PDB file of C-alpha atoms in Angstrom:
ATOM      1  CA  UNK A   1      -1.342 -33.158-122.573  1.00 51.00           C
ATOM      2  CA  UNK A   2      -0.297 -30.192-124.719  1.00 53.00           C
ATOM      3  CA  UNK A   3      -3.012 -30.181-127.676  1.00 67.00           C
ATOM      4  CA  UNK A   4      -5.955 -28.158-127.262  1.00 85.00           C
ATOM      5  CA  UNK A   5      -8.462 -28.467-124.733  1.00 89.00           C
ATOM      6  CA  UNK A   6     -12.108 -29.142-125.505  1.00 95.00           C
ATOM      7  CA  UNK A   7     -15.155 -27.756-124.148  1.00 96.00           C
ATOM      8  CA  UNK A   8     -15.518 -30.762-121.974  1.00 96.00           C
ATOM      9  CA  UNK A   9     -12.357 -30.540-120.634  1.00 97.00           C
ATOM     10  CA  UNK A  10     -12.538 -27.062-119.981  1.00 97.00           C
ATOM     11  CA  UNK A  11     -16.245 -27.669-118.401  1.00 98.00           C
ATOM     12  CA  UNK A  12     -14.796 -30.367-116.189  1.00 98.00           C
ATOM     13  CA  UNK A  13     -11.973 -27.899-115.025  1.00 98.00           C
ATOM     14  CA  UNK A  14     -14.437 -25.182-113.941  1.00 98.00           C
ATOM     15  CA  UNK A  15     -16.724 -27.910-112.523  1.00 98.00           C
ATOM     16  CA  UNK A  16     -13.647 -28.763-110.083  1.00 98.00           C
ATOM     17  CA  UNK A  17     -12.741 -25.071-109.260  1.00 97.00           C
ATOM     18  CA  UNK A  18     -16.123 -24.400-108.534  1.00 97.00           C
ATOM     19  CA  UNK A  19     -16.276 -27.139-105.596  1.00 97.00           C
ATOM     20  CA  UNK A  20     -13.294 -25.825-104.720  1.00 95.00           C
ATOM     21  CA  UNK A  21     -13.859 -22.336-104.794  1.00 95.00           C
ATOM     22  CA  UNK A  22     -17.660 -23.000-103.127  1.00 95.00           C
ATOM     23  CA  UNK A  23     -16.438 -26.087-100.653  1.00 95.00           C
ATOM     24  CA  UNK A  24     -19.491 -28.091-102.165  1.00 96.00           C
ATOM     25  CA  UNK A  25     -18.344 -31.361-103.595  1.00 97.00           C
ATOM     26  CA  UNK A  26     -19.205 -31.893-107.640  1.00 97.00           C
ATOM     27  CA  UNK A  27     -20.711 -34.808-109.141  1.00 97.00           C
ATOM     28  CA  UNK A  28     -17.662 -37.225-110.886  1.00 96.00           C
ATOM     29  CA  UNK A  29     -16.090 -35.360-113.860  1.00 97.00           C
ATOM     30  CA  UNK A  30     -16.299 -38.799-116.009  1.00 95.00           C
ATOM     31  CA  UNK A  31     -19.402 -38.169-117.338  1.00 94.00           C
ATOM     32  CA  UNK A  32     -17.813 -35.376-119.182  1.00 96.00           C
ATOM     33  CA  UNK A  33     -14.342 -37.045-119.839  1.00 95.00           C
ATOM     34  CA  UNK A  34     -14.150 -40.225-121.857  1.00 88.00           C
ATOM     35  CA  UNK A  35     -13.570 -43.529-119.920  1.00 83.00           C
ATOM     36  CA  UNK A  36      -9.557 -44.426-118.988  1.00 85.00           C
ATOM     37  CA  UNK A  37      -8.114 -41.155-121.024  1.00 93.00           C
ATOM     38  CA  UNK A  38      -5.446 -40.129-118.884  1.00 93.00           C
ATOM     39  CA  UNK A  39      -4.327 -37.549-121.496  1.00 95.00           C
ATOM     40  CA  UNK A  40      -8.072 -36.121-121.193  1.00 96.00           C
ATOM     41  CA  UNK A  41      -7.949 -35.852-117.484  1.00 96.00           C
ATOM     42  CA  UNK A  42      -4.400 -34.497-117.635  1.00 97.00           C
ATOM     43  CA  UNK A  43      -5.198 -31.414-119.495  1.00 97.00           C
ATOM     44  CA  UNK A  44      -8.457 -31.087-117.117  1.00 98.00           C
ATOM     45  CA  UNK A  45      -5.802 -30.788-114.600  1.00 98.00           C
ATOM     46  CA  UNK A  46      -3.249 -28.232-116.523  1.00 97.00           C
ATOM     47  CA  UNK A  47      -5.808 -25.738-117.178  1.00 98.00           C
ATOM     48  CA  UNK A  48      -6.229 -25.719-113.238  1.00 98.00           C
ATOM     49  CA  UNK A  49      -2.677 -25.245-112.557  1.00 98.00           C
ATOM     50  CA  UNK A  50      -2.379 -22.235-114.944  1.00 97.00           C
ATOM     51  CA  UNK A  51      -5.538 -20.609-113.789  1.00 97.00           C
ATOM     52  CA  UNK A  52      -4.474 -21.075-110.221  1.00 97.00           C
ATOM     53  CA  UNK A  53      -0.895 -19.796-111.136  1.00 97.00           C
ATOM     54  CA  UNK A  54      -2.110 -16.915-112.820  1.00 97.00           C
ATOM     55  CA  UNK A  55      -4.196 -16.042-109.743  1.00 96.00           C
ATOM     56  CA  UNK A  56      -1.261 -15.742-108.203  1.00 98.00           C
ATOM     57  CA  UNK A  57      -0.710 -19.309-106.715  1.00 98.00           C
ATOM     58  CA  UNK A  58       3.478 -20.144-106.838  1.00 98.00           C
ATOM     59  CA  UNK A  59       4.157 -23.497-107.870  1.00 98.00           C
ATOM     60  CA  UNK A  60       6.518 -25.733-105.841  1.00 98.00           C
ATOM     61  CA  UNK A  61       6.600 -28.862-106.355  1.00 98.00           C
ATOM     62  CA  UNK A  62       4.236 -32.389-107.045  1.00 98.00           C
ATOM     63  CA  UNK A  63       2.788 -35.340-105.417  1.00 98.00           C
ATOM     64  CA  UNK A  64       2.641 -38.861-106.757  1.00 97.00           C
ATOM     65  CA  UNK A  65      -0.064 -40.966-105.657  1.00 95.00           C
ATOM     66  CA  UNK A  66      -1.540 -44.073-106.772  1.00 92.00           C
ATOM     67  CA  UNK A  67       1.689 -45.789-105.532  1.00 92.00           C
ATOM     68  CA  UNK A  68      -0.333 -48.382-103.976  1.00 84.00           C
ATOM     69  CA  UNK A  69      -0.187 -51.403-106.098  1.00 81.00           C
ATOM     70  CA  UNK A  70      -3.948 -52.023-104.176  1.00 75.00           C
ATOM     71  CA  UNK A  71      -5.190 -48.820-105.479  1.00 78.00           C
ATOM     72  CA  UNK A  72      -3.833 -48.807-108.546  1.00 79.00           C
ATOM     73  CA  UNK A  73      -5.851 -52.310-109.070  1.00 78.00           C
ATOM     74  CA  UNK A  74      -8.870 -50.960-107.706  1.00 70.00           C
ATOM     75  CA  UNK A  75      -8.623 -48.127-110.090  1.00 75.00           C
ATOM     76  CA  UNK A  76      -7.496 -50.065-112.889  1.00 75.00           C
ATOM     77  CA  UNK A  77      -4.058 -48.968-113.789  1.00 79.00           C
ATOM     78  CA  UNK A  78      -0.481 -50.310-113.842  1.00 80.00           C
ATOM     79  CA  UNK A  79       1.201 -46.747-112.842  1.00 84.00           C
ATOM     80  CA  UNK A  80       1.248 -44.311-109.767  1.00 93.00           C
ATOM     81  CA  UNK A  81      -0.689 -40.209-110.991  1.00 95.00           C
ATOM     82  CA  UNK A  82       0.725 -36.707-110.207  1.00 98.00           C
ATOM     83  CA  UNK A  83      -0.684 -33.101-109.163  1.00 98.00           C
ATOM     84  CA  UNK A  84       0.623 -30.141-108.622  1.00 98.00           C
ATOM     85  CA  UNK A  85       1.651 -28.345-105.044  1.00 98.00           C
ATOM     86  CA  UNK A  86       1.022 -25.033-104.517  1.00 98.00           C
ATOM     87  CA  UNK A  87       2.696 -23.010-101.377  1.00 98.00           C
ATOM     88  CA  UNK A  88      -0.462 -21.739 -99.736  1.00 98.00           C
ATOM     89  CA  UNK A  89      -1.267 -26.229 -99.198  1.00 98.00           C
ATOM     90  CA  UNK A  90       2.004 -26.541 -97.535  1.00 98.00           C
ATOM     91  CA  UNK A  91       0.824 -25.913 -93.384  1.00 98.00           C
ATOM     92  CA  UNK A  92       3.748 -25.149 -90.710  1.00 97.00           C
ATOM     93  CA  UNK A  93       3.833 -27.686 -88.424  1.00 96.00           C
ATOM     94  CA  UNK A  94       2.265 -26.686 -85.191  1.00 93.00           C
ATOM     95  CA  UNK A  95      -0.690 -24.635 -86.625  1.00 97.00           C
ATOM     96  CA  UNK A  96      -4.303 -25.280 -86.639  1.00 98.00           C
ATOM     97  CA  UNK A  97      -6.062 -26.507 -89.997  1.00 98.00           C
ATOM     98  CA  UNK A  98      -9.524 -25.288 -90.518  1.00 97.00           C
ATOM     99  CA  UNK A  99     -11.230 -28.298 -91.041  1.00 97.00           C
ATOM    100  CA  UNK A 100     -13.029 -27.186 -93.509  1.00 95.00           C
ATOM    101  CA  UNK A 101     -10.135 -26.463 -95.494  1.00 96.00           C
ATOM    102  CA  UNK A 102      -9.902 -29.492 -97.313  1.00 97.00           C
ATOM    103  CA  UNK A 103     -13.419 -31.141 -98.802  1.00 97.00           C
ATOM    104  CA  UNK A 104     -13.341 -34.608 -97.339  1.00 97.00           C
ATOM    105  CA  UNK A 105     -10.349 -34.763 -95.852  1.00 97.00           C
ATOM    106  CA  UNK A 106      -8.164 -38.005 -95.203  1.00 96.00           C
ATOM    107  CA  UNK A 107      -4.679 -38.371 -94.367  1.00 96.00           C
ATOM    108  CA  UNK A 108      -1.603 -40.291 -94.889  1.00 95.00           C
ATOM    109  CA  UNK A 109       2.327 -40.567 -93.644  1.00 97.00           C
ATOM    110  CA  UNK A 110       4.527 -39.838 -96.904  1.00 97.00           C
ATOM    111  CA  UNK A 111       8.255 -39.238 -97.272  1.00 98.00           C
ATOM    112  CA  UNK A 112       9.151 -35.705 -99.145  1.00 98.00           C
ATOM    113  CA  UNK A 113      12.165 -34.873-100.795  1.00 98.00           C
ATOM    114  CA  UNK A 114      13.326 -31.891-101.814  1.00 98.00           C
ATOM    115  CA  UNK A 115      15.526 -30.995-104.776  1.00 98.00           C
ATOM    116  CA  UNK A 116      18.575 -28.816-104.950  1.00 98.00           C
ATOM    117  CA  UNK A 117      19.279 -29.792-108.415  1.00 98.00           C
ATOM    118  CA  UNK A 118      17.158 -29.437-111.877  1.00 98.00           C
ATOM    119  CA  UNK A 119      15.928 -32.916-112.782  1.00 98.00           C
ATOM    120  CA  UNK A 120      15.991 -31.542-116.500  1.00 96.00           C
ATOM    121  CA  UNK A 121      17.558 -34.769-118.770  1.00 96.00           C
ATOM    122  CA  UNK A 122      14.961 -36.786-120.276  1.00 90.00           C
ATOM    123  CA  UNK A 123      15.949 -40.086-118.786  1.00 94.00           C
ATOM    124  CA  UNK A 124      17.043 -39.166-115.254  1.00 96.00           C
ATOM    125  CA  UNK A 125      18.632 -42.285-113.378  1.00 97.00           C
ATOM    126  CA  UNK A 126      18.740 -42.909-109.522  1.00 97.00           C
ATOM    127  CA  UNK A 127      21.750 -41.758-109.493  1.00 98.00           C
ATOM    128  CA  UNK A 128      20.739 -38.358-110.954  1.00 98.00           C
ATOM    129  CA  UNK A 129      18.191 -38.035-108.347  1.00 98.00           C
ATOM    130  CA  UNK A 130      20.219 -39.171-105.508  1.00 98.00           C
ATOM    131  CA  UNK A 131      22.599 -36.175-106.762  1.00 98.00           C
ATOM    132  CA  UNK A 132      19.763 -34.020-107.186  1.00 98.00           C
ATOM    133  CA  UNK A 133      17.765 -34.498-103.800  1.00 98.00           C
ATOM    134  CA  UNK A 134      18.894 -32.267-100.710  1.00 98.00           C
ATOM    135  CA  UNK A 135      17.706 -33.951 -98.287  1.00 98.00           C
ATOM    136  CA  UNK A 136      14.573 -35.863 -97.122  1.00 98.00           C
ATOM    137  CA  UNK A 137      11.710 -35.149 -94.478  1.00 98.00           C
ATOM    138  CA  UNK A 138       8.620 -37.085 -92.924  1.00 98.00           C
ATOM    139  CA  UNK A 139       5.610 -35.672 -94.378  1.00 98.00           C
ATOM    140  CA  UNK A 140       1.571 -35.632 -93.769  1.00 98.00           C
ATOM    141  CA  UNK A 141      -0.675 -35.211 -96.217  1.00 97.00           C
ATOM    142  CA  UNK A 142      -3.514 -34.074 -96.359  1.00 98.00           C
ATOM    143  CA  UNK A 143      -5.694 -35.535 -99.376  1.00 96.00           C
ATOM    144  CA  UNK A 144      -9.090 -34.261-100.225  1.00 96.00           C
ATOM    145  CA  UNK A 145     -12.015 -34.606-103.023  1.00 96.00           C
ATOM    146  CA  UNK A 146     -13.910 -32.254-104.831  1.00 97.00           C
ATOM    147  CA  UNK A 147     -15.805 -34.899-106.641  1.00 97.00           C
ATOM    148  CA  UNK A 148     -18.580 -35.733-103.606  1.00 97.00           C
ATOM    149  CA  UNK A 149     -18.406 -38.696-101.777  1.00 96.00           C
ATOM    150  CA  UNK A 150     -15.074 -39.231-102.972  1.00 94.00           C
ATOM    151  CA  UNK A 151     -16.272 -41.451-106.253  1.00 93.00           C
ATOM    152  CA  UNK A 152     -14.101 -41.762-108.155  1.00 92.00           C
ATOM    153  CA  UNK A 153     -12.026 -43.915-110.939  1.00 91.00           C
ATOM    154  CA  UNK A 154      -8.706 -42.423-112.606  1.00 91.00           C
ATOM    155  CA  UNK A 155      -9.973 -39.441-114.570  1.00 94.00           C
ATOM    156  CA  UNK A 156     -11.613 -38.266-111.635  1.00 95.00           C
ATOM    157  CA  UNK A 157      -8.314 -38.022-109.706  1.00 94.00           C
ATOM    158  CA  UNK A 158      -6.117 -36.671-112.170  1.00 96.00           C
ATOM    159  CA  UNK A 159      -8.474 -34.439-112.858  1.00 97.00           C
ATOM    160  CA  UNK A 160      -8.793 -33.199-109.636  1.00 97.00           C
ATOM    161  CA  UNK A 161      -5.023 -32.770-109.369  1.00 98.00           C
ATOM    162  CA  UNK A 162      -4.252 -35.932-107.934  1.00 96.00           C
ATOM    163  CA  UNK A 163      -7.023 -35.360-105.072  1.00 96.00           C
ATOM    164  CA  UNK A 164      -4.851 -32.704-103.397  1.00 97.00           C
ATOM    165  CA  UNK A 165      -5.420 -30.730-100.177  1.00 98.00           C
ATOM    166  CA  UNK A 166      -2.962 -29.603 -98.196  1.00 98.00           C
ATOM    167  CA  UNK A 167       0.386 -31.444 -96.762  1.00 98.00           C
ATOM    168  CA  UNK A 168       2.871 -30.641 -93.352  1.00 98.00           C
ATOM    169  CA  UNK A 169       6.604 -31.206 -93.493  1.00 98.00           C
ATOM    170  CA  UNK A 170       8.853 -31.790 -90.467  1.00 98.00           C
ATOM    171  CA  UNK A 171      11.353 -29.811 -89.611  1.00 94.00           C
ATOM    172  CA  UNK A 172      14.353 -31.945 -89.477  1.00 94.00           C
ATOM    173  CA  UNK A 173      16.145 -32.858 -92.818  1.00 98.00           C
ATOM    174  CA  UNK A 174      17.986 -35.680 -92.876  1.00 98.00           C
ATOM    175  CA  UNK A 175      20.510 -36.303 -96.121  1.00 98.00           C
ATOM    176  CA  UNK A 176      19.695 -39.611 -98.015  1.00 97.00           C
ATOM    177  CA  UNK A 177      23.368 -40.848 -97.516  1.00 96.00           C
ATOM    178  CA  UNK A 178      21.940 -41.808 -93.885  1.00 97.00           C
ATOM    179  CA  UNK A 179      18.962 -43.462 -94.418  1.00 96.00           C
ATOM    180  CA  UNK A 180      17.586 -46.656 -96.447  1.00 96.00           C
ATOM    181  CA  UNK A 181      14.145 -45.415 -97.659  1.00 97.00           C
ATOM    182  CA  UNK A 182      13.388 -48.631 -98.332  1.00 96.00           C
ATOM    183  CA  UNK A 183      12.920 -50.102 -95.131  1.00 95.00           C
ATOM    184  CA  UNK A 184      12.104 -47.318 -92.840  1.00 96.00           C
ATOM    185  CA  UNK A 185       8.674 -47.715 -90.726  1.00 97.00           C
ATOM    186  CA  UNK A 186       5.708 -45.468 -90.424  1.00 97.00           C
ATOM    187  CA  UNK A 187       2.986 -45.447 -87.515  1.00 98.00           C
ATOM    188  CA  UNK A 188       0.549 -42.660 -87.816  1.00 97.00           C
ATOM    189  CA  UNK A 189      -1.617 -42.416 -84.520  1.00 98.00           C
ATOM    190  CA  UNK A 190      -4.768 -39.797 -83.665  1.00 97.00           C
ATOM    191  CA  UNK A 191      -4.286 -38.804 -80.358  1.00 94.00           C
ATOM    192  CA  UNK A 192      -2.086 -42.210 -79.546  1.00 94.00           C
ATOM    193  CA  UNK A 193      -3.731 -44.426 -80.964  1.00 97.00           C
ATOM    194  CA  UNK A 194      -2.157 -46.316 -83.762  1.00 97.00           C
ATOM    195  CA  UNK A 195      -4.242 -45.524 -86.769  1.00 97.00           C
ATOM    196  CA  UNK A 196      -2.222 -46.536 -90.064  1.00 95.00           C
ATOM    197  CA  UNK A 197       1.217 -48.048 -89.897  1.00 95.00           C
ATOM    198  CA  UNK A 198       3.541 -49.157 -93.097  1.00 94.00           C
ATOM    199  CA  UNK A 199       6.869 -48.825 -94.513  1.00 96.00           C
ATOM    200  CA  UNK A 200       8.931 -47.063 -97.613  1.00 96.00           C
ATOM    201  CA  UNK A 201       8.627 -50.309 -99.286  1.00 95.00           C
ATOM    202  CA  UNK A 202       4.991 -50.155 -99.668  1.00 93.00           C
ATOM    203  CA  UNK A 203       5.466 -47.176-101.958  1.00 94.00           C
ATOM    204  CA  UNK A 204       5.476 -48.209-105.508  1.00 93.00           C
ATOM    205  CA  UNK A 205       8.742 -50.925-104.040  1.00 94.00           C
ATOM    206  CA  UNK A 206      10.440 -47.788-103.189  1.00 96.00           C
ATOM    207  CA  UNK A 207       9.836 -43.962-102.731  1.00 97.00           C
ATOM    208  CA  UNK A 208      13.061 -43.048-104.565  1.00 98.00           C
ATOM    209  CA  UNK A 209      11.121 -45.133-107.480  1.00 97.00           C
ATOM    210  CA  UNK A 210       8.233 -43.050-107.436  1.00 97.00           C
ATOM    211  CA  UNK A 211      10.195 -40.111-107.445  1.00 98.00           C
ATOM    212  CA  UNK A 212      12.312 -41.249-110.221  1.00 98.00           C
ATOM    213  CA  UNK A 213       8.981 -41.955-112.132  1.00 97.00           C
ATOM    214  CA  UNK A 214       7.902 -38.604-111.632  1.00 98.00           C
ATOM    215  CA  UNK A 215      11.131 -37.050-112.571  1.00 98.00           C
ATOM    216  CA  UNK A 216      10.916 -39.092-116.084  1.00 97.00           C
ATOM    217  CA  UNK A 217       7.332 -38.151-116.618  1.00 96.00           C
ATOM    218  CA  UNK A 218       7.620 -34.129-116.054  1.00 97.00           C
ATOM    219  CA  UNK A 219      10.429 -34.103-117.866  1.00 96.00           C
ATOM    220  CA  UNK A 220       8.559 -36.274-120.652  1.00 94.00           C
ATOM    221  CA  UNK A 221       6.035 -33.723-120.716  1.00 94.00           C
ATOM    222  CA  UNK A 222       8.421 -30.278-121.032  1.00 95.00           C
ATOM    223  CA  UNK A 223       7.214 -29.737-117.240  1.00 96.00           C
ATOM    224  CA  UNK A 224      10.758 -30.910-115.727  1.00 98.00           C
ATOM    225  CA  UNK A 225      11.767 -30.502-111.529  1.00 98.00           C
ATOM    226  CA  UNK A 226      13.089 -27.746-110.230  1.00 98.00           C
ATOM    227  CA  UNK A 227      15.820 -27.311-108.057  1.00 98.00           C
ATOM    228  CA  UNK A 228      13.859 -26.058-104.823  1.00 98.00           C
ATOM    229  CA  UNK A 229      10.885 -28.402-105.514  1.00 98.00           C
ATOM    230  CA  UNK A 230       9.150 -30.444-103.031  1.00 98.00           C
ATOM    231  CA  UNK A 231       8.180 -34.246-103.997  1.00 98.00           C
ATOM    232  CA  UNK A 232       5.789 -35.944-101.979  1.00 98.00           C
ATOM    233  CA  UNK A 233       6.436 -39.304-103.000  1.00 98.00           C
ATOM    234  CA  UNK A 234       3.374 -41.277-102.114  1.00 96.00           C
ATOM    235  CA  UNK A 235       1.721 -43.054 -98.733  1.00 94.00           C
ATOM    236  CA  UNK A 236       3.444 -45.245 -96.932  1.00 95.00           C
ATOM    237  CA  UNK A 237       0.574 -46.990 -95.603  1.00 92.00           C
ATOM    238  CA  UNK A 238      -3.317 -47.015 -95.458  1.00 91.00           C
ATOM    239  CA  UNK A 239      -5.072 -43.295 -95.541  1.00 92.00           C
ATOM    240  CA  UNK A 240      -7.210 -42.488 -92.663  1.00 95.00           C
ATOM    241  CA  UNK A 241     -10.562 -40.151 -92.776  1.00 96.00           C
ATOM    242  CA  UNK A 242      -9.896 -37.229 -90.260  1.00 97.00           C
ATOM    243  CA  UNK A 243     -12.948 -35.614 -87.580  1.00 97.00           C
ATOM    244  CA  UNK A 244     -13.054 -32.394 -86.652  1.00 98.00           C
ATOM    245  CA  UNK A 245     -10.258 -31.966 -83.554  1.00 97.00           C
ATOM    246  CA  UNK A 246      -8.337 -34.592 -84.496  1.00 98.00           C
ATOM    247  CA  UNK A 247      -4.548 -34.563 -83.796  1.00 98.00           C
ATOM    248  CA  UNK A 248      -2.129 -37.085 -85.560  1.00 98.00           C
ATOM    249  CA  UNK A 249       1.583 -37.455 -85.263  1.00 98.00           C
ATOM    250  CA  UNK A 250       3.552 -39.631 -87.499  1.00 98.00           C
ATOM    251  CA  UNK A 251       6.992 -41.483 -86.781  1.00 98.00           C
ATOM    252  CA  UNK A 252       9.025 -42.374 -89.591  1.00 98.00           C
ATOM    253  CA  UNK A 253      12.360 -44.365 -88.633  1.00 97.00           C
ATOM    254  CA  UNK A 254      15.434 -42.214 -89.236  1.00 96.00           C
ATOM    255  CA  UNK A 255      13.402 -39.711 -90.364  1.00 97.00           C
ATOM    256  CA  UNK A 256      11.316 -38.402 -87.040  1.00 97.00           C
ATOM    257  CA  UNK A 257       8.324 -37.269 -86.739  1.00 98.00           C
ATOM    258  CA  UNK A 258       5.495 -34.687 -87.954  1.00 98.00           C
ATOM    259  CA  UNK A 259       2.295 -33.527 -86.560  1.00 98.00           C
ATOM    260  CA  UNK A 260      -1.417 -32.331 -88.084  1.00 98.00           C
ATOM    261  CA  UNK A 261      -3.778 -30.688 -85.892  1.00 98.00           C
ATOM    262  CA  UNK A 262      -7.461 -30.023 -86.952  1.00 98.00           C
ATOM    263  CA  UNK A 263     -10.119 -27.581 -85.665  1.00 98.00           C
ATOM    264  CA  UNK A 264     -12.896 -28.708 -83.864  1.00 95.00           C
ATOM    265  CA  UNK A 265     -15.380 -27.050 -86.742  1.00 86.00           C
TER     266      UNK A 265
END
């Protein structure tokens, strides 16, 4: 991830800004990339982070996704992806999201964590994250995709920084030493009606094992967490496409609950 990029990697990065920038979906950044090079689609992703933080963007934290083993078959690969977040995608609960602010927008319950401890060593354990982690929060996020129609394989998502949009946090932090990750249960509903429901098992066995994943592989890569940062740590059940108006609230046991609001245009 730290060699030099080449000219299709750096074509593929401004073909992803551009949707971005624009709100007009791209066509799939594989034809540019070679097939299954994670490294490739990595660096694609990089040079968007640093243009984005040298526009003035602050860096806070990642998301993991792929932590479905489902998707990760589909996709065909044996481990979860990351992206950056970005301050301006974190929404306070209780305000309005353009709809439009996210191309394609879907959404999905996730537990966050958030680190008041550097996750610098380069094998972390549990027990250095459980020391590490604050406290942990129910979380929406908001995925999107500039590549249109969302088709996509794996470069196409890492690429595209993990198919990132925007994400909501609730408001009520709740240490770790009171709560089995494990087996707490998600419903998401629009508007009551149950939409997506799941538990903390469905993520990668256990969200504290995508998190310690993540916290091996930025350190791995001389990109290591951050006391402060936010981890979203991956759905905890089936993603749902969001309308215009839509309004979703999410109950995670032990954890409570969030809300996402949309505009109507």
């Amino acid at each position: 991830m730290q060699s030099q990029a080449t000219d299709a990697e750096l074509r593929a990065a401004l073909q992803l800004r551009q949707a971005q920038e624009c709100g007009q979906p791209c066509t799939p950044v594989r034809t540019l990339l070679a097939d299954n090079d994670l490294e490739s689609a990595y660096r694609v992703q990089q040079l968007n982070t640093e243009y984005w933080q040298q526009q003035g963007r602050r860096l806070v934290g990642r998301k993991i996704g792929l932590t479905s083993k489902v998707v990760q078959t589909q996709l065909g690969v044996d481990q979860p992806d990351f992206g950056a977040l970005f301050a301006d995608m974190a929404i306070a609960e209780g305000k309005e999201i353009p709809f439009s602010a996210v191309l394609q927008p879907k959404i999905e319950a996730e537990v966050a964590l958030v680190l008041e401890q550097d996750l610098t060593m380069q094998q972390p354990t549990l027990a250095d994250l459980l020391r590490a982690t604050a406290f942990a929060l129910p979380a929406l996020e908001i995925v999107g995709s500039r590549v249109e129609n969302w088709d996509i394989r794996i470069v196409d998502t890492v690429a595209d920084n993990a198919s990132s949009g925007l994400y909501v946090l609730g408001g009520k932090p709740t240490p770790l030493s009171q709560i089995d990750l494990k087996l707490c249960g998600m419903s998401l509903s629009r508007r009551g009606e149950p939409v997506s429901t799941g538990a903390g098992v469905a993520c990668l066995g256990h969200p504290l094992s995508a998190a310690l994943w993540l916290a091996k592989t930025m350190a791995q890569l001389g990109q290591p967490l951050r006391a402060g940062d936010t981890i979203l740590t991956g759905a905890l059940g089936p993603m749902v496409a969001v309308q215009p108006g839509d309004v979703f609230d999410c109950e995670i046991s032990g954890l409570g609950s969030v809300r996402a609001s949309f505009s109507a245009r």
